[in-house]
Coordinates of C-alpha atoms and ligand atoms in Angstrom, one line a residue:
X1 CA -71.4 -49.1 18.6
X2 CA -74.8 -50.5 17.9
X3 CA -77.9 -49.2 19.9
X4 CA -78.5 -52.9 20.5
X5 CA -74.8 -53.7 22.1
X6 CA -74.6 -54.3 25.6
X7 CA -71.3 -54.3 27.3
X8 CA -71.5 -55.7 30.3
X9 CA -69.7 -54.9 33.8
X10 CA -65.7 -56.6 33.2
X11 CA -66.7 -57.9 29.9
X12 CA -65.9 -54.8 27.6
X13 CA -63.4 -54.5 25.1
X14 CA -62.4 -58.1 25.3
X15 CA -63.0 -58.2 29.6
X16 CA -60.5 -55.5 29.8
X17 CA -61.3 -52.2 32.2
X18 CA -61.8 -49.3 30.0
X19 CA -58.7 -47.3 30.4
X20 CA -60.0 -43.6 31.3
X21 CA -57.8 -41.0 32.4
X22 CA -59.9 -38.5 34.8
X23 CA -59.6 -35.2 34.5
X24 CA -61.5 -33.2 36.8
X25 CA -63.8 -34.2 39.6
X26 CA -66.2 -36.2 37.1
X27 CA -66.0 -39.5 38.4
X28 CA -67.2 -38.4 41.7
X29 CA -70.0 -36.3 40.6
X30 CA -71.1 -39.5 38.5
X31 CA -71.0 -41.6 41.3
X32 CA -73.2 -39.3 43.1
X33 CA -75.4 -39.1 40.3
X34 CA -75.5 -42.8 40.1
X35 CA -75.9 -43.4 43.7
X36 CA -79.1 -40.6 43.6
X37 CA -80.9 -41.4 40.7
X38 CA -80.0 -38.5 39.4
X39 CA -79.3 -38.3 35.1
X40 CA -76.6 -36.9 33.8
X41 CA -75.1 -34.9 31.2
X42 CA -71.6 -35.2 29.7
X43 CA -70.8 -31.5 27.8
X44 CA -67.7 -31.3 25.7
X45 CA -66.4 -31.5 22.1
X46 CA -66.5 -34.4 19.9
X47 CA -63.5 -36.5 20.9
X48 CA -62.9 -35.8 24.2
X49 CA -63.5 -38.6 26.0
X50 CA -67.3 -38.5 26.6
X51 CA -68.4 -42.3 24.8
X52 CA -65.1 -43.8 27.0
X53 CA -65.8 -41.8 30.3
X54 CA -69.5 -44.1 30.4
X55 CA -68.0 -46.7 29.5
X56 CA -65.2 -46.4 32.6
X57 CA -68.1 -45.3 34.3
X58 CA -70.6 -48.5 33.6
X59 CA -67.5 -50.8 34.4
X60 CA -66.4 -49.1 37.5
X61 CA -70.5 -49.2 38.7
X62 CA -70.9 -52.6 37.4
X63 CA -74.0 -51.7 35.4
X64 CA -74.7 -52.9 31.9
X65 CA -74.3 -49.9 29.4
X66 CA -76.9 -49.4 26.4
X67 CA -75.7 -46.6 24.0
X68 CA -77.9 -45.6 22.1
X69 CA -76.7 -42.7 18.7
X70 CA -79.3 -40.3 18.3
X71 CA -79.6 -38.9 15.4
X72 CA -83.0 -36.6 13.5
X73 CA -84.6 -40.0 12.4
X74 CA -84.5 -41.4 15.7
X75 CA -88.0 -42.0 16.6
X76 CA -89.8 -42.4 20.4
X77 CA -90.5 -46.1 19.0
X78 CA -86.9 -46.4 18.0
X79 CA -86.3 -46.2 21.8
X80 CA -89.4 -47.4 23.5
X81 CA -90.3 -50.5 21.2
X82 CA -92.4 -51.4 18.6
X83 CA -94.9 -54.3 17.3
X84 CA -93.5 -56.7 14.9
X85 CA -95.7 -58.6 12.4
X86 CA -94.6 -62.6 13.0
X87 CA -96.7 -64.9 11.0
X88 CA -98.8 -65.8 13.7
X89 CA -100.1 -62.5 14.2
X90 CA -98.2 -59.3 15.7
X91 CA -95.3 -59.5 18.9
X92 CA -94.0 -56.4 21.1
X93 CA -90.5 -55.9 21.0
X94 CA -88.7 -53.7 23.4
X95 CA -86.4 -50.8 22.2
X96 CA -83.1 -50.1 23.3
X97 CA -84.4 -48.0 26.1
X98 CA -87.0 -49.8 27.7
X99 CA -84.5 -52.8 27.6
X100 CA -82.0 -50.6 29.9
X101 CA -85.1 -49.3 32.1
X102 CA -86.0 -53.3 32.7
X103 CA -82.6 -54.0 33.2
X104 CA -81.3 -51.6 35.4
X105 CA -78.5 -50.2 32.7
X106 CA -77.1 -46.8 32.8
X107 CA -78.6 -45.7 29.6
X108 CA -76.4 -43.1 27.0
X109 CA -78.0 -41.0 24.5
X110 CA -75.1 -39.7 22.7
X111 CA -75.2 -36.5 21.0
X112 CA -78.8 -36.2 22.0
X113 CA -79.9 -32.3 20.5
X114 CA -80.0 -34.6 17.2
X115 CA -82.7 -36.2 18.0
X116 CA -86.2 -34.4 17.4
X117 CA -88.1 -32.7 20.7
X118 CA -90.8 -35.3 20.6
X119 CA -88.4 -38.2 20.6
X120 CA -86.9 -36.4 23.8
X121 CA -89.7 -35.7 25.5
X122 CA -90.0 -39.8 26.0
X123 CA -87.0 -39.2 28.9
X124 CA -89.0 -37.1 30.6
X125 CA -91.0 -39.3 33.0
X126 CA -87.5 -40.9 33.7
X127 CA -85.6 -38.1 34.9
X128 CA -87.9 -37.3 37.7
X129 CA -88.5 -38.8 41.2
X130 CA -90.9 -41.0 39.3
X131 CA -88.5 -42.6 37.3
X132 CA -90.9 -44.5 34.6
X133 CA -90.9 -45.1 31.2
X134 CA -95.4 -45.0 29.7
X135 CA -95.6 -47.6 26.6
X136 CA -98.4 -45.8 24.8
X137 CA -98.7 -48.3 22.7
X138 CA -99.3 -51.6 24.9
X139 CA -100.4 -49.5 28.1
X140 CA -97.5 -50.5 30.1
X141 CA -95.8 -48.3 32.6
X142 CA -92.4 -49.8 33.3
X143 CA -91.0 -48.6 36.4
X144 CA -86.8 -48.1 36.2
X145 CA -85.3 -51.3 37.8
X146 CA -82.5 -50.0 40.5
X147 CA -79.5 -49.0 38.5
X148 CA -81.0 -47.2 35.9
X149 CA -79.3 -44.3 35.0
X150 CA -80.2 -41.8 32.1
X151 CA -76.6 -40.4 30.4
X152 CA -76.8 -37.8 27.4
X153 CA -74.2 -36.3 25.9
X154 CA -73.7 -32.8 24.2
X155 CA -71.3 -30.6 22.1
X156 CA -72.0 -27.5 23.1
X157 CA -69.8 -25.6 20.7
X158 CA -71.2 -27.4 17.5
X159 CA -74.7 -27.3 18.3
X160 CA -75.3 -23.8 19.4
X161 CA -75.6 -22.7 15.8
X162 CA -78.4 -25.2 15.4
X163 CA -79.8 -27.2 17.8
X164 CA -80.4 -26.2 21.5
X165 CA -81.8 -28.6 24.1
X166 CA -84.7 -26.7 25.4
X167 CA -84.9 -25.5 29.3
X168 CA -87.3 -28.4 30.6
X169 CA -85.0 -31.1 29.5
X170 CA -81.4 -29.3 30.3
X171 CA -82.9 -28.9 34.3
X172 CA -83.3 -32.6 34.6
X173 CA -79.8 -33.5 34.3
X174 CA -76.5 -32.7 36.3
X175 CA -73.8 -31.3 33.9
X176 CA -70.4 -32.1 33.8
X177 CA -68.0 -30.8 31.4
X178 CA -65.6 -32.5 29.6
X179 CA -63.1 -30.2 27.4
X180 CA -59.9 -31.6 26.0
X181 CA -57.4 -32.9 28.7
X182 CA -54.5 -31.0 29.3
X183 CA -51.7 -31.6 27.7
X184 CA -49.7 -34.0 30.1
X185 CA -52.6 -36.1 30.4
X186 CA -53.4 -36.1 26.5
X187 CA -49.7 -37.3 25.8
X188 CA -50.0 -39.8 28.7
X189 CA -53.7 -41.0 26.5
X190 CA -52.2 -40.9 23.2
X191 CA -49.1 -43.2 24.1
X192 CA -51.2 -45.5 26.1
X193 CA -54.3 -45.8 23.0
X194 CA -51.7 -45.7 20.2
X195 CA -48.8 -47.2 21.6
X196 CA -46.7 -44.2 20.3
X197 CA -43.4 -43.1 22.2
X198 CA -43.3 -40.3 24.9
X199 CA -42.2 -37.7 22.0
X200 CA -44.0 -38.0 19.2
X201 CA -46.9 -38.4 21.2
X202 CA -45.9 -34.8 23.0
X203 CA -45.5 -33.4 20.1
X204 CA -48.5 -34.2 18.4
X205 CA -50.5 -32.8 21.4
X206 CA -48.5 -29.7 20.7
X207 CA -49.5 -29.6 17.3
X208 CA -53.0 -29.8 18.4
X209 CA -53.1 -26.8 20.8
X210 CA -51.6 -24.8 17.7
X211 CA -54.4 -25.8 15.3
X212 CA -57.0 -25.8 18.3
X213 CA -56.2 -21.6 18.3
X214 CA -57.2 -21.3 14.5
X215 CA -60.7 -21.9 15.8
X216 CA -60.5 -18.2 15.5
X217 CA -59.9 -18.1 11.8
X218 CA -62.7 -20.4 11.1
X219 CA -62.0 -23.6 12.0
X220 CA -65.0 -25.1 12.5
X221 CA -63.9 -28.8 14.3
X222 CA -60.5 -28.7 16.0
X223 CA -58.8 -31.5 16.5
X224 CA -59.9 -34.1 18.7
X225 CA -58.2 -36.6 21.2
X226 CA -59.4 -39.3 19.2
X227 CA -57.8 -37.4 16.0
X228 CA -54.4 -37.9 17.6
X229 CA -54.1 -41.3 18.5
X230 CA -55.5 -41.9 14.9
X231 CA -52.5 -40.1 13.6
X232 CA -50.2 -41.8 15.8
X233 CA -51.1 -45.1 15.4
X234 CA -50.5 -44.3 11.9
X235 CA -47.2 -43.0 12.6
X236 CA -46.4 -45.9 14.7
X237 CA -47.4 -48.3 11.3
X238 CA -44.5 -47.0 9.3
X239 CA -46.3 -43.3 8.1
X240 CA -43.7 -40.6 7.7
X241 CA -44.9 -38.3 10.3
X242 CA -46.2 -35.3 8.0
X243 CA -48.0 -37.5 5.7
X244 CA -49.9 -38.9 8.8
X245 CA -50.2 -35.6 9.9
X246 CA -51.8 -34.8 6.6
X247 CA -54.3 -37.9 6.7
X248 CA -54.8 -38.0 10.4
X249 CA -55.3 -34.9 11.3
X250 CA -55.6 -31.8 8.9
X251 CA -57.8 -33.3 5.8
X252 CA -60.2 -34.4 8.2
X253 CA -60.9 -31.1 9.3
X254 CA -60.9 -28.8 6.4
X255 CA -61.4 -28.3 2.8
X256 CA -60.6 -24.7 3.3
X257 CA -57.3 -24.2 1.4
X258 CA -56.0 -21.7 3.4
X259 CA -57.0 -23.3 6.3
X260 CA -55.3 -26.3 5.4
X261 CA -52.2 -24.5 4.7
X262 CA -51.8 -23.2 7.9
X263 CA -52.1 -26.3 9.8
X264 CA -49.6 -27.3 7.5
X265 CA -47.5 -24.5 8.7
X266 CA -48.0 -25.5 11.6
X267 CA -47.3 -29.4 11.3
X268 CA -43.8 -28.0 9.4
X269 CA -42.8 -25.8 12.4
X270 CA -43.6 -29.0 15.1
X271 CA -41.8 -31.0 12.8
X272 CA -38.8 -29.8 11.6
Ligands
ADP301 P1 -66.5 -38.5 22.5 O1 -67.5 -39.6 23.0 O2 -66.4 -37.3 23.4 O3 -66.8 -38.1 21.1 P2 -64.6 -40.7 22.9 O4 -64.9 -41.1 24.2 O5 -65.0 -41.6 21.7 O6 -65.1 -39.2 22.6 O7 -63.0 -40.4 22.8 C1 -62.3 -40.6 21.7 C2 -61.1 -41.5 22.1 O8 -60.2 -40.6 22.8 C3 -61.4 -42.6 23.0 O9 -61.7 -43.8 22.2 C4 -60.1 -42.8 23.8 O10 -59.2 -43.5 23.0 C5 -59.6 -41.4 23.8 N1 -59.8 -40.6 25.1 C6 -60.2 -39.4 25.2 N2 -60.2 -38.9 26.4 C7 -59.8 -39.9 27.2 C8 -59.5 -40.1 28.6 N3 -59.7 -39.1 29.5 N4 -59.0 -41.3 29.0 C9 -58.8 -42.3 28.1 N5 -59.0 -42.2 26.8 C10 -59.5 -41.0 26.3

Protein backbone atom coordinates (compact mmCIF):
# COMPACT_ATOMS: atom_id res chain seq x y z
CA UNK A 1 0.00 0.00 0.00
CA UNK A 2 1.07 3.46 -0.73
CA UNK A 3 2.15 5.87 2.20
CA UNK A 4 -0.31 8.24 0.56
CA UNK A 5 -3.51 5.71 0.66
CA UNK A 6 -6.12 6.33 2.97
CA UNK A 7 -8.70 3.82 3.64
CA UNK A 8 -11.31 5.16 5.26
CA UNK A 9 -13.70 3.76 8.09
CA UNK A 10 -16.34 1.05 5.80
CA UNK A 11 -14.70 1.98 2.69
CA UNK A 12 -11.71 -0.56 2.52
CA UNK A 13 -11.19 -3.22 0.36
CA UNK A 14 -14.11 -2.36 -1.85
CA UNK A 15 -16.47 -1.06 1.52
CA UNK A 16 -16.10 -4.49 2.83
CA UNK A 17 -14.97 -5.05 6.81
CA UNK A 18 -11.64 -6.33 6.94
CA UNK A 19 -12.02 -9.98 7.88
CA UNK A 20 -9.59 -10.41 11.00
CA UNK A 21 -9.57 -13.43 13.00
CA UNK A 22 -8.46 -12.47 16.73
CA UNK A 23 -6.30 -14.43 18.38
CA UNK A 24 -5.47 -13.34 21.73
CA UNK A 25 -6.83 -10.46 23.79
CA UNK A 26 -5.39 -7.81 21.14
CA UNK A 27 -8.41 -6.19 20.10
CA UNK A 28 -9.16 -5.15 23.52
CA UNK A 29 -5.79 -3.91 24.48
CA UNK A 30 -6.05 -1.78 21.17
CA UNK A 31 -9.19 -0.39 22.09
CA UNK A 32 -7.72 0.64 25.23
CA UNK A 33 -4.86 2.02 23.65
CA UNK A 34 -7.07 3.83 21.27
CA UNK A 35 -9.44 5.05 23.88
CA UNK A 36 -6.05 6.47 26.01
CA UNK A 37 -4.01 7.92 23.66
CA UNK A 38 -1.74 5.55 24.18
CA UNK A 39 0.65 4.20 20.77
CA UNK A 40 1.05 0.92 20.09
CA UNK A 41 3.20 -1.72 18.96
CA UNK A 42 2.28 -4.81 16.99
CA UNK A 43 5.40 -7.60 17.50
CA UNK A 44 5.34 -10.70 15.38
CA UNK A 45 6.76 -12.27 12.17
CA UNK A 46 6.25 -11.13 8.82
CA UNK A 47 2.94 -12.50 7.74
CA UNK A 48 1.10 -12.93 10.66
CA UNK A 49 -1.50 -10.74 10.50
CA UNK A 50 -0.02 -7.37 11.70
CA UNK A 51 -0.85 -4.95 8.34
CA UNK A 52 -4.72 -6.71 8.52
CA UNK A 53 -5.06 -6.54 12.35
CA UNK A 54 -4.84 -2.17 11.77
CA UNK A 55 -6.70 -2.37 9.30
CA UNK A 56 -9.69 -4.42 11.33
CA UNK A 57 -8.69 -2.21 13.82
CA UNK A 58 -9.16 1.36 11.90
CA UNK A 59 -12.57 -0.03 10.55
CA UNK A 60 -13.82 -1.35 13.81
CA UNK A 61 -12.66 2.45 15.43
CA UNK A 62 -13.91 4.24 12.44
CA UNK A 63 -10.65 6.20 12.05
CA UNK A 64 -8.92 6.78 8.77
CA UNK A 65 -5.74 4.63 8.49
CA UNK A 66 -2.35 6.11 6.93
CA UNK A 67 0.30 3.35 6.50
CA UNK A 68 3.17 4.41 6.05
CA UNK A 69 6.51 1.43 4.88
CA UNK A 70 9.52 2.50 6.49
CA UNK A 71 12.29 1.57 5.06
CA UNK A 72 16.52 3.18 5.65
CA UNK A 73 15.79 6.01 3.08
CA UNK A 74 12.89 7.07 4.82
CA UNK A 75 13.57 10.58 5.79
CA UNK A 76 11.82 12.91 8.90
CA UNK A 77 10.66 15.00 5.70
CA UNK A 78 9.37 11.98 4.06
CA UNK A 79 6.92 11.89 7.05
CA UNK A 80 6.54 15.42 8.31
CA UNK A 81 6.42 17.30 4.76
CA UNK A 82 8.37 19.14 2.67
CA UNK A 83 8.48 22.52 0.41
CA UNK A 84 7.78 22.13 -3.22
CA UNK A 85 9.08 24.51 -5.88
CA UNK A 86 5.66 25.66 -8.00
CA UNK A 87 6.34 28.20 -10.48
CA UNK A 88 5.13 30.94 -8.52
CA UNK A 89 7.59 30.52 -5.96
CA UNK A 90 7.84 27.57 -3.15
CA UNK A 91 4.40 25.66 -1.34
CA UNK A 92 4.48 23.36 1.90
CA UNK A 93 3.18 20.07 1.50
CA UNK A 94 2.31 17.92 4.26
CA UNK A 95 3.85 14.31 4.65
CA UNK A 96 2.00 11.27 5.30
CA UNK A 97 2.32 11.82 9.00
CA UNK A 98 1.40 15.23 9.66
CA UNK A 99 -1.68 14.47 7.37
CA UNK A 100 -2.85 11.60 10.00
CA UNK A 101 -1.91 14.02 13.05
CA UNK A 102 -4.34 16.86 11.26
CA UNK A 103 -6.74 14.31 10.65
CA UNK A 104 -7.13 12.36 13.50
CA UNK A 105 -5.90 8.90 11.75
CA UNK A 106 -4.49 6.06 13.57
CA UNK A 107 -1.11 6.30 11.91
CA UNK A 108 1.04 2.75 11.06
CA UNK A 109 4.67 2.71 10.67
CA UNK A 110 5.26 -0.76 9.52
CA UNK A 111 8.32 -2.45 10.07
CA UNK A 112 9.63 0.65 11.70
CA UNK A 113 13.57 -0.47 13.09
CA UNK A 114 14.15 0.17 9.12
CA UNK A 115 13.95 3.35 9.36
CA UNK A 116 17.09 5.41 10.65
CA UNK A 117 17.07 6.81 14.57
CA UNK A 118 16.73 10.31 13.48
CA UNK A 119 13.75 9.66 11.29
CA UNK A 120 12.23 8.01 14.59
CA UNK A 121 13.04 10.38 16.82
CA UNK A 122 10.21 12.64 14.89
CA UNK A 123 7.45 10.23 16.88
CA UNK A 124 8.67 11.20 19.88
CA UNK A 125 6.77 14.36 20.83
CA UNK A 126 3.66 12.24 19.68
CA UNK A 127 3.81 9.44 21.94
CA UNK A 128 3.77 11.45 25.05
CA UNK A 129 0.97 13.26 27.02
CA UNK A 130 1.82 16.16 24.68
CA UNK A 131 0.90 14.50 21.71
CA UNK A 132 2.47 17.10 18.99
CA UNK A 133 4.07 16.87 15.93
CA UNK A 134 7.28 20.42 15.68
CA UNK A 135 7.51 21.38 11.77
CA UNK A 136 11.06 22.61 11.95
CA UNK A 137 10.90 23.78 8.94
CA UNK A 138 7.71 26.20 8.78
CA UNK A 139 7.67 26.67 12.78
CA UNK A 140 4.42 24.90 13.14
CA UNK A 141 3.55 22.81 16.05
CA UNK A 142 0.56 20.74 15.04
CA UNK A 143 -1.24 19.40 17.91
CA UNK A 144 -2.74 15.49 17.25
CA UNK A 145 -6.44 16.07 16.35
CA UNK A 146 -8.60 13.43 18.72
CA UNK A 147 -8.14 10.02 17.12
CA UNK A 148 -4.77 10.10 16.47
CA UNK A 149 -3.21 7.04 17.15
CA UNK A 150 0.61 6.21 16.58
CA UNK A 151 0.86 2.14 15.31
CA UNK A 152 4.38 0.56 14.58
CA UNK A 153 5.08 -2.69 13.81
CA UNK A 154 8.14 -5.02 14.53
CA UNK A 155 9.70 -8.50 13.74
CA UNK A 156 11.40 -9.21 16.49
CA UNK A 157 12.99 -12.41 15.34
CA UNK A 158 14.40 -10.86 11.97
CA UNK A 159 15.68 -7.83 13.34
CA UNK A 160 17.51 -8.78 16.38
CA UNK A 161 20.57 -9.60 14.35
CA UNK A 162 20.53 -6.09 13.01
CA UNK A 163 18.43 -3.53 14.04
CA UNK A 164 17.16 -2.87 17.57
CA UNK A 165 14.67 -0.10 18.43
CA UNK A 166 16.51 1.69 21.14
CA UNK A 167 15.01 1.92 24.92
CA UNK A 168 13.54 5.56 24.70
CA UNK A 169 11.35 4.74 21.78
CA UNK A 170 10.28 0.92 22.82
CA UNK A 171 8.86 2.60 26.47
CA UNK A 172 6.48 4.76 24.56
CA UNK A 173 4.47 2.10 23.14
CA UNK A 174 2.22 -0.77 24.53
CA UNK A 175 3.25 -4.13 22.99
CA UNK A 176 1.23 -6.73 21.76
CA UNK A 177 2.40 -9.74 20.20
CA UNK A 178 1.24 -11.28 17.39
CA UNK A 179 2.79 -14.92 16.50
CA UNK A 180 1.26 -17.23 13.91
CA UNK A 181 -2.32 -18.28 14.81
CA UNK A 182 -2.88 -21.67 15.89
CA UNK A 183 -3.66 -23.93 13.74
CA UNK A 184 -7.54 -24.23 13.80
CA UNK A 185 -7.71 -20.63 13.37
CA UNK A 186 -5.02 -20.55 10.46
CA UNK A 187 -7.11 -23.28 8.47
CA UNK A 188 -10.26 -21.36 9.30
CA UNK A 189 -7.99 -17.87 7.62
CA UNK A 190 -6.63 -19.76 4.73
CA UNK A 191 -10.07 -21.16 3.55
CA UNK A 192 -11.83 -17.89 4.13
CA UNK A 193 -8.68 -15.66 2.11
CA UNK A 194 -8.14 -18.38 -0.55
CA UNK A 195 -11.31 -19.85 -0.91
CA UNK A 196 -9.58 -23.36 -0.47
CA UNK A 197 -11.61 -26.42 1.03
CA UNK A 198 -11.46 -27.48 4.71
CA UNK A 199 -8.57 -30.14 3.87
CA UNK A 200 -6.22 -28.92 1.82
CA UNK A 201 -6.38 -25.87 3.66
CA UNK A 202 -5.56 -28.21 7.06
CA UNK A 203 -3.10 -29.60 5.53
CA UNK A 204 -1.20 -26.98 4.32
CA UNK A 205 -1.17 -25.48 7.90
CA UNK A 206 0.36 -28.79 8.75
CA UNK A 207 2.91 -28.51 6.44
CA UNK A 208 3.78 -25.20 7.74
CA UNK A 209 4.30 -26.16 11.41
CA UNK A 210 6.73 -28.97 10.00
CA UNK A 211 8.88 -26.43 8.06
CA UNK A 212 8.27 -23.68 10.90
CA UNK A 213 10.64 -26.46 13.20
CA UNK A 214 13.58 -26.38 10.57
CA UNK A 215 14.01 -22.85 11.87
CA UNK A 216 16.49 -24.80 13.90
CA UNK A 217 18.48 -26.00 10.91
CA UNK A 218 18.81 -22.56 9.57
CA UNK A 219 15.87 -21.53 8.24
CA UNK A 220 16.04 -18.10 8.29
CA UNK A 221 12.04 -16.96 7.26
CA UNK A 222 9.48 -19.67 8.00
CA UNK A 223 6.58 -19.70 6.36
CA UNK A 224 4.08 -17.19 6.84
CA UNK A 225 0.16 -17.03 6.90
CA UNK A 226 0.22 -14.96 3.95
CA UNK A 227 2.62 -17.79 2.26
CA UNK A 228 -0.31 -20.22 2.61
CA UNK A 229 -3.19 -18.69 1.21
CA UNK A 230 -0.76 -17.76 -1.65
CA UNK A 231 -0.16 -21.42 -2.18
CA UNK A 232 -3.66 -22.22 -1.86
CA UNK A 233 -5.09 -19.96 -4.05
CA UNK A 234 -2.76 -21.39 -6.36
CA UNK A 235 -3.93 -24.68 -5.71
CA UNK A 236 -7.37 -23.67 -5.96
CA UNK A 237 -6.45 -22.20 -9.86
CA UNK A 238 -5.74 -25.61 -11.15
CA UNK A 239 -1.85 -26.06 -9.59
CA UNK A 240 -1.06 -29.64 -8.81
CA UNK A 241 -0.66 -29.34 -5.16
CA UNK A 242 3.30 -30.09 -4.91
CA UNK A 243 4.15 -27.79 -7.70
CA UNK A 244 2.26 -24.98 -5.74
CA UNK A 245 3.88 -26.12 -2.83
CA UNK A 246 7.14 -25.65 -4.64
CA UNK A 247 6.29 -22.02 -5.94
CA UNK A 248 4.20 -20.93 -2.94
CA UNK A 249 5.88 -21.94 -0.34
CA UNK A 250 9.47 -23.48 -0.26
CA UNK A 251 11.38 -21.41 -3.19
CA UNK A 252 10.40 -18.37 -1.49
CA UNK A 253 12.12 -19.22 1.44
CA UNK A 254 15.38 -20.82 0.47
CA UNK A 255 18.11 -21.15 -1.93
CA UNK A 256 19.79 -23.51 0.50
CA UNK A 257 19.69 -26.96 -1.35
CA UNK A 258 19.47 -28.90 1.45
CA UNK A 259 17.12 -26.85 2.99
CA UNK A 260 14.95 -26.94 0.15
CA UNK A 261 15.09 -30.61 0.09
CA UNK A 262 13.78 -31.13 3.25
CA UNK A 263 10.78 -29.01 2.94
CA UNK A 264 10.36 -31.10 0.12
CA UNK A 265 10.44 -34.00 2.28
CA UNK A 266 8.25 -32.64 4.09
CA UNK A 267 5.64 -31.50 1.38
CA UNK A 268 6.03 -35.45 0.08
CA UNK A 269 5.10 -36.89 3.49
CA UNK A 270 1.81 -34.24 3.90
CA UNK A 271 1.07 -35.15 0.56
CA UNK A 272 1.16 -38.53 -0.28
P1 LIG B 1 2.07 -8.67 8.40
O1 LIG B 1 1.60 -7.26 8.36
O2 LIG B 1 2.23 -9.23 9.78
O3 LIG B 1 3.29 -8.91 7.54
P2 LIG B 1 -0.42 -9.26 7.03
O4 LIG B 1 -1.37 -8.56 7.91
O5 LIG B 1 -0.10 -8.63 5.71
O6 LIG B 1 0.95 -9.60 7.78
O7 LIG B 1 -0.98 -10.74 6.85
C1 LIG B 1 -0.80 -11.47 5.68
C2 LIG B 1 -2.11 -12.05 5.24
O8 LIG B 1 -2.46 -13.11 6.13
C3 LIG B 1 -3.26 -11.05 5.33
O9 LIG B 1 -3.40 -10.35 4.12
C4 LIG B 1 -4.45 -11.96 5.60
O10 LIG B 1 -4.89 -12.50 4.37
C5 LIG B 1 -3.86 -13.11 6.39
N1 LIG B 1 -4.03 -13.09 7.85
C6 LIG B 1 -3.05 -13.29 8.76
N2 LIG B 1 -3.54 -13.31 10.00
C7 LIG B 1 -4.86 -13.09 9.90
C8 LIG B 1 -5.93 -13.01 10.86
N3 LIG B 1 -5.71 -13.17 12.17
N4 LIG B 1 -7.17 -12.78 10.39
C9 LIG B 1 -7.38 -12.64 9.06
N5 LIG B 1 -6.42 -12.72 8.11
C10 LIG B 1 -5.17 -12.95 8.51
Amino acid sequence: MSADELIKPGEGRAGDKPYYLPSGPEVGIFEQCHASKLAAMLKGPTGCGKTRFVEYMAWHLGRPLVTIPCHDDLTASDLIGRYLIRHNGTEWQDGPLTRAVREGAICYLDEVVEARQDTIVVLHALTDHRRILPIDKTGETVRAAPGFQLVVSYNPGYQRMMKDLKPSTRQRFVAMDLDFPAAGQETRIVMQESGADEAISRALVELAHRIRSLRDRGLAEVPSTRLLIATASLIGNGIPVKEACYAGLISPLSDDESLVGAMHDLVDATFV
